[in-house]
Amino acid sequence: MKDMLQLDDNRDMDDTNFSQTVIAAVDTKAEWYDREALPALLDNYRLLHTCVKNIFDFLVKKALITADPYKVDKKISDIQAPPGTAFPESERATTIGIRLSDYESNVDFVCNYYKFSISNLTLANVKKLVDLNNSFAWSSFTPNSPKPNTRALAELVMKGRQSVDALTGSMISDSLSKGSAALVNINQSLKEITEFQKEYYKVQVRKNVFSHSGYDMNAASSSESEELAQIKKNFTAAMGKTPFYNELIDEIIREDHAPDKAELQAAVLSKLAVESSEKKKQEVKVDTKELIMSALRVFGAMPPQIDAAQQKLNENHALLQSEHNSLMDKLKRLLRKAFNIKEKPIFYMITITDTATETRRKEKINFQQFVAEIGARARRFSAVGVKGAPGYERMLVQPEEKILEFVSAQLAESGRMLKILAGLDDFFKQTVAPANKAKVKGIKMEITSLKNTVVKANQVRADYVAHAEEAEQMKKLGIENEM
């Protein structure tokens, strides 16, 4: 009898040791996810958003879809995938316009407001992300797709590409290709996170239920049925509203009681292993020329947004000027036209906000000049931001220092452009007559998309500078380094 008691004590000690070990392993893995894997997942979502926005703006500009008139009024507080049900062919432009708009808004929400942490990416929340990802099948983007959304959107994109210039066609192809690649990486990451979340859930049960005051560890260690009874008895008190997943609870019990529990425990710990940070990592050769050129390709995503903002600004400008339509104004316009007199520049006094210092100042803007400048900027980015374009090829033969100088200048100028766009957006909304306020077209969405692109380009530039400085330092130290 004494020997039997000693055997039970050893078994209990083994189970306790495993619980402590697996809890520590899950905590370490969760820290690794939060520090390394989840930021990479967010980067892939940002790339996907840029690609989706390019396609959306292209289709709106080609009048192939109808932009959602209520988009600005829709407030997103949680991920919700657009419907995937069938719809009449006659409603394709409107339906796909709304669904693609909702999809883009949700991805934008994920990029800018969603908390990427293991504690937030529960199994239920991962499912919401997967459902959102499945709204459009970018990896099998074909008019023959069995999914109504993908099939209709592919047909519209194919129709739109029949009459576009080479640069626009290349931009759409690039967006579809990169969007597909980003989504493959995203889905792979979510699949791995789902598997980890199962272990994370099981560890929360071990942490909270097993340590609850009402949990009888001796009874639970006696048999599988007793452990299940103890878990059920204390689950709600220890876990609150957390769902009771029968399959995962069964796994916990098998790991504690099954004849092959040693193998099951070893498999769990192997799955949770994180490569030691002390282990020497294999050096990866970085092509710094390609890295700085990739910053130029990021700029290539901006022309559609700039064009859309420019068009809305011109419409708002015309709306404001129409309020000054007296007989004298009409006579002046007729005289200028008759004598071919150049139109007098129109200046607007706008408020510029510096988000870094949270200061505001007034600035007089030559409207026609600014609109012409951003139009030239869009053309410049189309020329240098797409592989194979003449401007891109000319930049490719330049020294890296010259390309960096150009990228830095474009980032600075784009930052100023964003401030003026925001100022003009507020100016038109506040200045037009009350009767015309509903006619003003806001450009907040375009500004947000442009800002995301500028942030991405700046990140690439910073990566380049870091690699270039490290390589230069190694050179000064006389160390050969394949950077």
PDB file of C-alpha atoms in Angstrom, residues 34-271:
ATOM      1  CA  ASP A  34       3.930  39.718 -29.886  1.00  0.00           C
ATOM      2  CA  ARG A  35       7.519  40.797 -30.550  1.00  0.00           C
ATOM      3  CA  GLU A  36       8.287  39.247 -33.957  1.00  0.00           C
ATOM      4  CA  ALA A  37       5.544  37.311 -35.740  1.00  0.00           C
ATOM      5  CA  LEU A  38       2.573  39.660 -35.237  1.00  0.00           C
ATOM      6  CA  PRO A  39       4.358  42.832 -36.494  1.00  0.00           C
ATOM      7  CA  ALA A  40       5.181  40.858 -39.661  1.00  0.00           C
ATOM      8  CA  LEU A  41       1.511  39.852 -39.952  1.00  0.00           C
ATOM      9  CA  LEU A  42       0.498  43.519 -39.654  1.00  0.00           C
ATOM     10  CA  ASP A  43       2.967  44.459 -42.427  1.00  0.00           C
ATOM     11  CA  ASN A  44       1.303  41.922 -44.729  1.00  0.00           C
ATOM     12  CA  TYR A  45      -2.120  43.408 -43.963  1.00  0.00           C
ATOM     13  CA  ARG A  46      -0.780  46.880 -44.787  1.00  0.00           C
ATOM     14  CA  LEU A  47       0.521  45.627 -48.119  1.00  0.00           C
ATOM     15  CA  LEU A  48      -2.843  43.959 -48.826  1.00  0.00           C
ATOM     16  CA  HIS A  49      -4.670  47.203 -48.013  1.00  0.00           C
ATOM     17  CA  THR A  50      -2.530  49.211 -50.437  1.00  0.00           C
ATOM     18  CA  CYS A  51      -3.220  46.688 -53.208  1.00  0.00           C
ATOM     19  CA  VAL A  52      -6.982  46.596 -52.522  1.00  0.00           C
ATOM     20  CA  LYS A  53      -7.167  50.405 -52.423  1.00  0.00           C
ATOM     21  CA  ASN A  54      -5.387  50.624 -55.789  1.00  0.00           C
ATOM     22  CA  ILE A  55      -7.901  48.249 -57.368  1.00  0.00           C
ATOM     23  CA  PHE A  56     -10.884  49.996 -55.754  1.00  0.00           C
ATOM     24  CA  ASP A  57      -9.768  53.457 -56.911  1.00  0.00           C
ATOM     25  CA  PHE A  58      -9.057  52.128 -60.414  1.00  0.00           C
ATOM     26  CA  LEU A  59     -12.565  50.680 -60.771  1.00  0.00           C
ATOM     27  CA  VAL A  60     -14.223  53.828 -59.412  1.00  0.00           C
ATOM     28  CA  LYS A  61     -12.212  55.997 -61.799  1.00  0.00           C
ATOM     29  CA  LYS A  62     -13.242  53.759 -64.714  1.00  0.00           C
ATOM     30  CA  ALA A  63     -16.899  54.028 -63.507  1.00  0.00           C
ATOM     31  CA  LEU A  64     -17.104  50.223 -63.349  1.00  0.00           C
ATOM     32  CA  ILE A  65     -18.308  50.212 -59.745  1.00  0.00           C
ATOM     33  CA  THR A  66     -20.404  52.654 -57.771  1.00  0.00           C
ATOM     34  CA  ALA A  67     -18.636  54.049 -54.719  1.00  0.00           C
ATOM     35  CA  ASP A  68     -20.537  53.551 -51.462  1.00  0.00           C
ATOM     36  CA  PRO A  69     -22.204  56.929 -50.733  1.00  0.00           C
ATOM     37  CA  TYR A  70     -22.455  56.086 -47.027  1.00  0.00           C
ATOM     38  CA  LYS A  71     -18.824  54.977 -46.572  1.00  0.00           C
ATOM     39  CA  VAL A  72     -17.805  57.981 -44.452  1.00  0.00           C
ATOM     40  CA  ASP A  73     -20.785  57.480 -42.127  1.00  0.00           C
ATOM     41  CA  LYS A  74     -19.985  53.829 -41.436  1.00  0.00           C
ATOM     42  CA  LYS A  75     -18.139  53.510 -38.140  1.00  0.00           C
ATOM     43  CA  ILE A  76     -16.178  50.276 -37.720  1.00  0.00           C
ATOM     44  CA  SER A  77     -15.621  49.002 -34.188  1.00  0.00           C
ATOM     45  CA  ASP A  78     -15.023  45.332 -35.001  1.00  0.00           C
ATOM     46  CA  ILE A  79     -14.189  43.182 -38.015  1.00  0.00           C
ATOM     47  CA  GLN A  80     -17.177  42.238 -40.143  1.00  0.00           C
ATOM     48  CA  ALA A  81     -16.718  40.551 -43.499  1.00  0.00           C
ATOM     49  CA  PRO A  82     -18.965  41.772 -46.335  1.00  0.00           C
ATOM     50  CA  PRO A  83     -21.665  39.358 -47.577  1.00  0.00           C
ATOM     51  CA  GLY A  84     -20.677  36.705 -50.101  1.00  0.00           C
ATOM     52  CA  THR A  85     -24.149  35.864 -51.377  1.00  0.00           C
ATOM     53  CA  ALA A  86     -25.197  35.914 -55.021  1.00  0.00           C
ATOM     54  CA  PHE A  87     -26.804  39.030 -56.538  1.00  0.00           C
ATOM     55  CA  PRO A  88     -28.486  40.011 -59.825  1.00  0.00           C
ATOM     56  CA  GLU A  89     -26.181  40.904 -62.704  1.00  0.00           C
ATOM     57  CA  SER A  90     -27.983  44.232 -63.064  1.00  0.00           C
ATOM     58  CA  GLU A  91     -26.830  45.201 -59.548  1.00  0.00           C
ATOM     59  CA  ARG A  92     -23.180  44.228 -60.016  1.00  0.00           C
ATOM     60  CA  ALA A  93     -21.703  47.755 -60.085  1.00  0.00           C
ATOM     61  CA  THR A  94     -23.529  48.827 -56.932  1.00  0.00           C
ATOM     62  CA  THR A  95     -23.191  45.569 -54.989  1.00  0.00           C
ATOM     63  CA  ILE A  96     -19.486  45.034 -55.689  1.00  0.00           C
ATOM     64  CA  GLY A  97     -18.865  48.738 -55.083  1.00  0.00           C
ATOM     65  CA  ILE A  98     -20.343  48.479 -51.577  1.00  0.00           C
ATOM     66  CA  ARG A  99     -18.816  45.083 -50.758  1.00  0.00           C
ATOM     67  CA  LEU A 100     -15.321  46.018 -51.982  1.00  0.00           C
ATOM     68  CA  SER A 101     -15.610  49.335 -50.129  1.00  0.00           C
ATOM     69  CA  ASP A 102     -16.621  47.543 -46.906  1.00  0.00           C
ATOM     70  CA  TYR A 103     -13.792  45.046 -47.381  1.00  0.00           C
ATOM     71  CA  GLU A 104     -11.238  47.850 -47.897  1.00  0.00           C
ATOM     72  CA  SER A 105     -12.567  49.704 -44.828  1.00  0.00           C
ATOM     73  CA  ASN A 106     -12.288  46.574 -42.681  1.00  0.00           C
ATOM     74  CA  VAL A 107      -8.717  45.892 -43.834  1.00  0.00           C
ATOM     75  CA  ASP A 108      -7.914  49.553 -43.149  1.00  0.00           C
ATOM     76  CA  PHE A 109      -9.398  49.114 -39.646  1.00  0.00           C
ATOM     77  CA  VAL A 110      -7.193  46.052 -39.125  1.00  0.00           C
ATOM     78  CA  CYS A 111      -4.102  48.010 -40.234  1.00  0.00           C
ATOM     79  CA  ASN A 112      -4.690  51.111 -38.134  1.00  0.00           C
ATOM     80  CA  TYR A 113      -6.862  50.257 -35.136  1.00  0.00           C
ATOM     81  CA  TYR A 114      -6.734  46.513 -34.475  1.00  0.00           C
ATOM     82  CA  LYS A 115      -4.625  45.216 -31.581  1.00  0.00           C
ATOM     83  CA  PHE A 116      -2.175  42.608 -32.820  1.00  0.00           C
ATOM     84  CA  SER A 117      -1.419  40.589 -29.700  1.00  0.00           C
ATOM     85  CA  ILE A 118      -1.882  36.984 -28.681  1.00  0.00           C
ATOM     86  CA  SER A 119      -4.256  38.056 -25.905  1.00  0.00           C
ATOM     87  CA  ASN A 120      -6.516  39.724 -28.479  1.00  0.00           C
ATOM     88  CA  LEU A 121      -6.177  37.189 -31.294  1.00  0.00           C
ATOM     89  CA  THR A 122      -8.431  34.621 -29.677  1.00  0.00           C
ATOM     90  CA  LEU A 123      -9.824  31.715 -31.672  1.00  0.00           C
ATOM     91  CA  ALA A 124     -13.054  33.682 -32.199  1.00  0.00           C
ATOM     92  CA  ASN A 125     -11.175  36.776 -33.407  1.00  0.00           C
ATOM     93  CA  VAL A 126      -8.920  34.764 -35.700  1.00  0.00           C
ATOM     94  CA  LYS A 127     -12.070  33.329 -37.285  1.00  0.00           C
ATOM     95  CA  LYS A 128     -13.306  36.884 -37.980  1.00  0.00           C
ATOM     96  CA  LEU A 129     -10.018  37.671 -39.733  1.00  0.00           C
ATOM     97  CA  VAL A 130     -10.211  34.458 -41.773  1.00  0.00           C
ATOM     98  CA  ASP A 131     -13.793  35.254 -42.797  1.00  0.00           C
ATOM     99  CA  LEU A 132     -12.662  38.745 -43.879  1.00  0.00           C
ATOM    100  CA  ASN A 133      -9.758  37.269 -45.856  1.00  0.00           C
ATOM    101  CA  ASN A 134     -12.154  34.943 -47.669  1.00  0.00           C
ATOM    102  CA  SER A 135     -14.342  37.827 -48.901  1.00  0.00           C
ATOM    103  CA  PHE A 136     -12.332  37.929 -52.153  1.00  0.00           C
ATOM    104  CA  ALA A 137     -10.136  35.054 -53.341  1.00  0.00           C
ATOM    105  CA  TRP A 138      -7.068  36.997 -54.505  1.00  0.00           C
ATOM    106  CA  SER A 139      -5.058  33.800 -54.884  1.00  0.00           C
ATOM    107  CA  SER A 140      -7.552  32.406 -57.420  1.00  0.00           C
ATOM    108  CA  PHE A 141      -8.735  35.652 -58.966  1.00  0.00           C
ATOM    109  CA  THR A 142     -10.640  34.530 -62.062  1.00  0.00           C
ATOM    110  CA  PRO A 143     -13.988  35.225 -63.782  1.00  0.00           C
ATOM    111  CA  ASN A 144     -14.674  31.484 -63.391  1.00  0.00           C
ATOM    112  CA  SER A 145     -14.489  31.612 -59.593  1.00  0.00           C
ATOM    113  CA  PRO A 146     -17.393  29.869 -57.810  1.00  0.00           C
ATOM    114  CA  LYS A 147     -17.500  32.769 -55.327  1.00  0.00           C
ATOM    115  CA  PRO A 148     -19.899  35.546 -56.481  1.00  0.00           C
ATOM    116  CA  ASN A 149     -17.744  38.395 -55.132  1.00  0.00           C
ATOM    117  CA  THR A 150     -14.506  37.163 -56.676  1.00  0.00           C
ATOM    118  CA  ARG A 151     -16.125  36.251 -59.987  1.00  0.00           C
ATOM    119  CA  ALA A 152     -17.834  39.632 -60.414  1.00  0.00           C
ATOM    120  CA  LEU A 153     -14.781  41.627 -59.331  1.00  0.00           C
ATOM    121  CA  ALA A 154     -12.483  39.672 -61.659  1.00  0.00           C
ATOM    122  CA  GLU A 155     -14.840  40.365 -64.557  1.00  0.00           C
ATOM    123  CA  LEU A 156     -14.836  44.087 -63.749  1.00  0.00           C
ATOM    124  CA  VAL A 157     -11.046  44.267 -63.461  1.00  0.00           C
ATOM    125  CA  MET A 158     -10.643  42.373 -66.740  1.00  0.00           C
ATOM    126  CA  LYS A 159     -13.052  44.803 -68.425  1.00  0.00           C
ATOM    127  CA  GLY A 160     -11.245  47.823 -67.003  1.00  0.00           C
ATOM    128  CA  ARG A 161      -7.823  46.621 -68.164  1.00  0.00           C
ATOM    129  CA  GLN A 162      -8.943  46.439 -71.789  1.00  0.00           C
ATOM    130  CA  SER A 163      -8.474  50.184 -72.284  1.00  0.00           C
ATOM    131  CA  VAL A 164      -5.649  51.365 -70.036  1.00  0.00           C
ATOM    132  CA  ASP A 165      -2.112  52.588 -70.590  1.00  0.00           C
ATOM    133  CA  ALA A 166       0.853  50.334 -69.888  1.00  0.00           C
ATOM    134  CA  LEU A 167       1.667  51.955 -66.530  1.00  0.00           C
ATOM    135  CA  THR A 168      -1.849  51.561 -65.179  1.00  0.00           C
ATOM    136  CA  GLY A 169      -2.031  47.991 -66.434  1.00  0.00           C
ATOM    137  CA  SER A 170       1.287  47.219 -64.738  1.00  0.00           C
ATOM    138  CA  MET A 171       0.049  48.808 -61.499  1.00  0.00           C
ATOM    139  CA  ILE A 172      -3.091  46.639 -61.488  1.00  0.00           C
ATOM    140  CA  SER A 173      -1.099  43.483 -62.232  1.00  0.00           C
ATOM    141  CA  ASP A 174       1.368  44.370 -59.495  1.00  0.00           C
ATOM    142  CA  SER A 175      -1.463  45.002 -57.010  1.00  0.00           C
ATOM    143  CA  LEU A 176      -3.133  41.666 -57.805  1.00  0.00           C
ATOM    144  CA  SER A 177       0.164  39.780 -57.550  1.00  0.00           C
ATOM    145  CA  LYS A 178       1.318  41.418 -54.315  1.00  0.00           C
ATOM    146  CA  GLY A 179      -2.155  41.227 -52.787  1.00  0.00           C
ATOM    147  CA  SER A 180      -2.288  37.501 -53.513  1.00  0.00           C
ATOM    148  CA  ALA A 181       1.185  36.926 -52.022  1.00  0.00           C
ATOM    149  CA  ALA A 182       0.326  38.996 -48.934  1.00  0.00           C
ATOM    150  CA  LEU A 183      -2.875  37.022 -48.373  1.00  0.00           C
ATOM    151  CA  VAL A 184      -1.043  33.682 -48.667  1.00  0.00           C
ATOM    152  CA  ASN A 185       1.370  34.836 -45.952  1.00  0.00           C
ATOM    153  CA  ILE A 186      -1.482  36.172 -43.814  1.00  0.00           C
ATOM    154  CA  ASN A 187      -3.476  32.941 -43.999  1.00  0.00           C
ATOM    155  CA  GLN A 188      -0.399  30.860 -43.202  1.00  0.00           C
ATOM    156  CA  SER A 189       0.287  33.053 -40.162  1.00  0.00           C
ATOM    157  CA  LEU A 190      -3.325  32.807 -38.988  1.00  0.00           C
ATOM    158  CA  LYS A 191      -3.231  29.031 -39.377  1.00  0.00           C
ATOM    159  CA  GLU A 192      -0.150  28.857 -37.145  1.00  0.00           C
ATOM    160  CA  ILE A 193      -1.705  31.303 -34.660  1.00  0.00           C
ATOM    161  CA  THR A 194      -4.838  29.154 -34.523  1.00  0.00           C
ATOM    162  CA  GLU A 195      -2.765  26.127 -33.573  1.00  0.00           C
ATOM    163  CA  PHE A 196      -0.904  28.146 -30.950  1.00  0.00           C
ATOM    164  CA  GLN A 197      -4.140  29.610 -29.570  1.00  0.00           C
ATOM    165  CA  LYS A 198      -5.340  26.082 -28.837  1.00  0.00           C
ATOM    166  CA  GLU A 199      -2.287  25.550 -26.638  1.00  0.00           C
ATOM    167  CA  TYR A 200      -2.719  29.048 -25.196  1.00  0.00           C
ATOM    168  CA  TYR A 201      -6.321  28.189 -24.258  1.00  0.00           C
ATOM    169  CA  LYS A 202      -5.261  24.927 -22.630  1.00  0.00           C
ATOM    170  CA  VAL A 203      -2.614  26.755 -20.613  1.00  0.00           C
ATOM    171  CA  GLN A 204      -5.165  29.322 -19.411  1.00  0.00           C
ATOM    172  CA  VAL A 205      -7.225  26.390 -18.126  1.00  0.00           C
ATOM    173  CA  ARG A 206      -4.173  24.971 -16.341  1.00  0.00           C
ATOM    174  CA  LYS A 207      -3.327  28.409 -14.923  1.00  0.00           C
ATOM    175  CA  ASN A 208      -6.774  29.500 -13.784  1.00  0.00           C
ATOM    176  CA  VAL A 209      -8.895  26.387 -13.255  1.00  0.00           C
ATOM    177  CA  PHE A 210      -6.222  24.166 -11.705  1.00  0.00           C
ATOM    178  CA  SER A 211      -5.281  26.925  -9.231  1.00  0.00           C
ATOM    179  CA  HIS A 212      -8.878  27.785  -8.311  1.00  0.00           C
ATOM    180  CA  SER A 213      -9.742  27.303  -4.651  1.00  0.00           C
ATOM    181  CA  GLY A 214     -12.553  24.876  -5.486  1.00  0.00           C
ATOM    182  CA  TYR A 215     -10.375  22.615  -7.646  1.00  0.00           C
ATOM    183  CA  ASP A 216      -9.443  19.321  -5.937  1.00  0.00           C
ATOM    184  CA  MET A 217      -6.069  18.375  -7.440  1.00  0.00           C
ATOM    185  CA  ASN A 218      -5.969  15.008  -5.677  1.00  0.00           C
ATOM    186  CA  ALA A 219      -9.373  14.017  -7.052  1.00  0.00           C
ATOM    187  CA  ALA A 220      -8.470  15.268 -10.547  1.00  0.00           C
ATOM    188  CA  SER A 221      -5.265  13.236 -10.603  1.00  0.00           C
ATOM    189  CA  SER A 222      -7.093  10.013  -9.771  1.00  0.00           C
ATOM    190  CA  SER A 223      -8.772   9.474 -13.163  1.00  0.00           C
ATOM    191  CA  GLU A 224      -9.799  11.088 -16.448  1.00  0.00           C
ATOM    192  CA  SER A 225     -13.436  11.295 -15.418  1.00  0.00           C
ATOM    193  CA  GLU A 226     -12.567  12.975 -12.117  1.00  0.00           C
ATOM    194  CA  GLU A 227     -10.348  15.573 -13.809  1.00  0.00           C
ATOM    195  CA  LEU A 228     -13.140  16.361 -16.283  1.00  0.00           C
ATOM    196  CA  ALA A 229     -15.604  16.723 -13.413  1.00  0.00           C
ATOM    197  CA  GLN A 230     -13.280  19.078 -11.532  1.00  0.00           C
ATOM    198  CA  ILE A 231     -12.702  21.217 -14.643  1.00  0.00           C
ATOM    199  CA  LYS A 232     -16.435  21.479 -15.369  1.00  0.00           C
ATOM    200  CA  LYS A 233     -17.199  22.300 -11.736  1.00  0.00           C
ATOM    201  CA  ASN A 234     -14.742  25.223 -11.576  1.00  0.00           C
ATOM    202  CA  PHE A 235     -14.571  26.402 -15.188  1.00  0.00           C
ATOM    203  CA  THR A 236     -17.058  29.283 -15.104  1.00  0.00           C
ATOM    204  CA  ALA A 237     -15.778  30.657 -11.813  1.00  0.00           C
ATOM    205  CA  ALA A 238     -12.152  30.561 -13.022  1.00  0.00           C
ATOM    206  CA  MET A 239     -12.572  31.408 -16.736  1.00  0.00           C
ATOM    207  CA  GLY A 240     -15.573  33.741 -16.784  1.00  0.00           C
ATOM    208  CA  LYS A 241     -17.219  33.980 -20.213  1.00  0.00           C
ATOM    209  CA  THR A 242     -14.478  32.015 -21.965  1.00  0.00           C
ATOM    210  CA  PRO A 243     -16.096  29.258 -24.082  1.00  0.00           C
ATOM    211  CA  PHE A 244     -15.815  25.648 -22.945  1.00  0.00           C
ATOM    212  CA  TYR A 245     -14.152  23.811 -25.862  1.00  0.00           C
ATOM    213  CA  ASN A 246     -14.754  20.091 -25.281  1.00  0.00           C
ATOM    214  CA  GLU A 247     -12.085  18.984 -27.741  1.00  0.00           C
ATOM    215  CA  LEU A 248      -9.344  21.058 -26.074  1.00  0.00           C
ATOM    216  CA  ILE A 249     -10.407  20.037 -22.580  1.00  0.00           C
ATOM    217  CA  ASP A 250     -10.163  16.401 -23.725  1.00  0.00           C
ATOM    218  CA  GLU A 251      -6.597  17.088 -24.914  1.00  0.00           C
ATOM    219  CA  ILE A 252      -5.659  18.414 -21.460  1.00  0.00           C
ATOM    220  CA  ILE A 253      -7.022  15.281 -19.827  1.00  0.00           C
ATOM    221  CA  ARG A 254      -5.223  12.943 -22.266  1.00  0.00           C
ATOM    222  CA  GLU A 255      -1.958  14.802 -21.644  1.00  0.00           C
ATOM    223  CA  ASP A 256      -2.439  14.154 -17.907  1.00  0.00           C
ATOM    224  CA  HIS A 257      -3.819  10.587 -17.948  1.00  0.00           C
ATOM    225  CA  ALA A 258      -3.412   8.756 -21.278  1.00  0.00           C
ATOM    226  CA  PRO A 259      -1.061   5.742 -21.438  1.00  0.00           C
ATOM    227  CA  ASP A 260       1.007   7.633 -24.032  1.00  0.00           C
ATOM    228  CA  LYS A 261       0.910  10.903 -22.108  1.00  0.00           C
ATOM    229  CA  ALA A 262       4.728  11.222 -22.173  1.00  0.00           C
ATOM    230  CA  GLU A 263       4.661  11.286 -25.986  1.00  0.00           C
ATOM    231  CA  LEU A 264       1.733  13.735 -26.012  1.00  0.00           C
ATOM    232  CA  GLN A 265       3.498  16.047 -23.591  1.00  0.00           C
ATOM    233  CA  ALA A 266       6.717  15.921 -25.609  1.00  0.00           C
ATOM    234  CA  ALA A 267       4.801  16.728 -28.813  1.00  0.00           C
ATOM    235  CA  VAL A 268       3.192  19.792 -27.192  1.00  0.00           C
ATOM    236  CA  LEU A 269       6.512  21.126 -25.888  1.00  0.00           C
ATOM    237  CA  SER A 270       8.152  20.533 -29.270  1.00  0.00           C
ATOM    238  CA  LYS A 271       5.384  22.511 -30.969  1.00  0.00           C
TER     239      LYS A 271
END
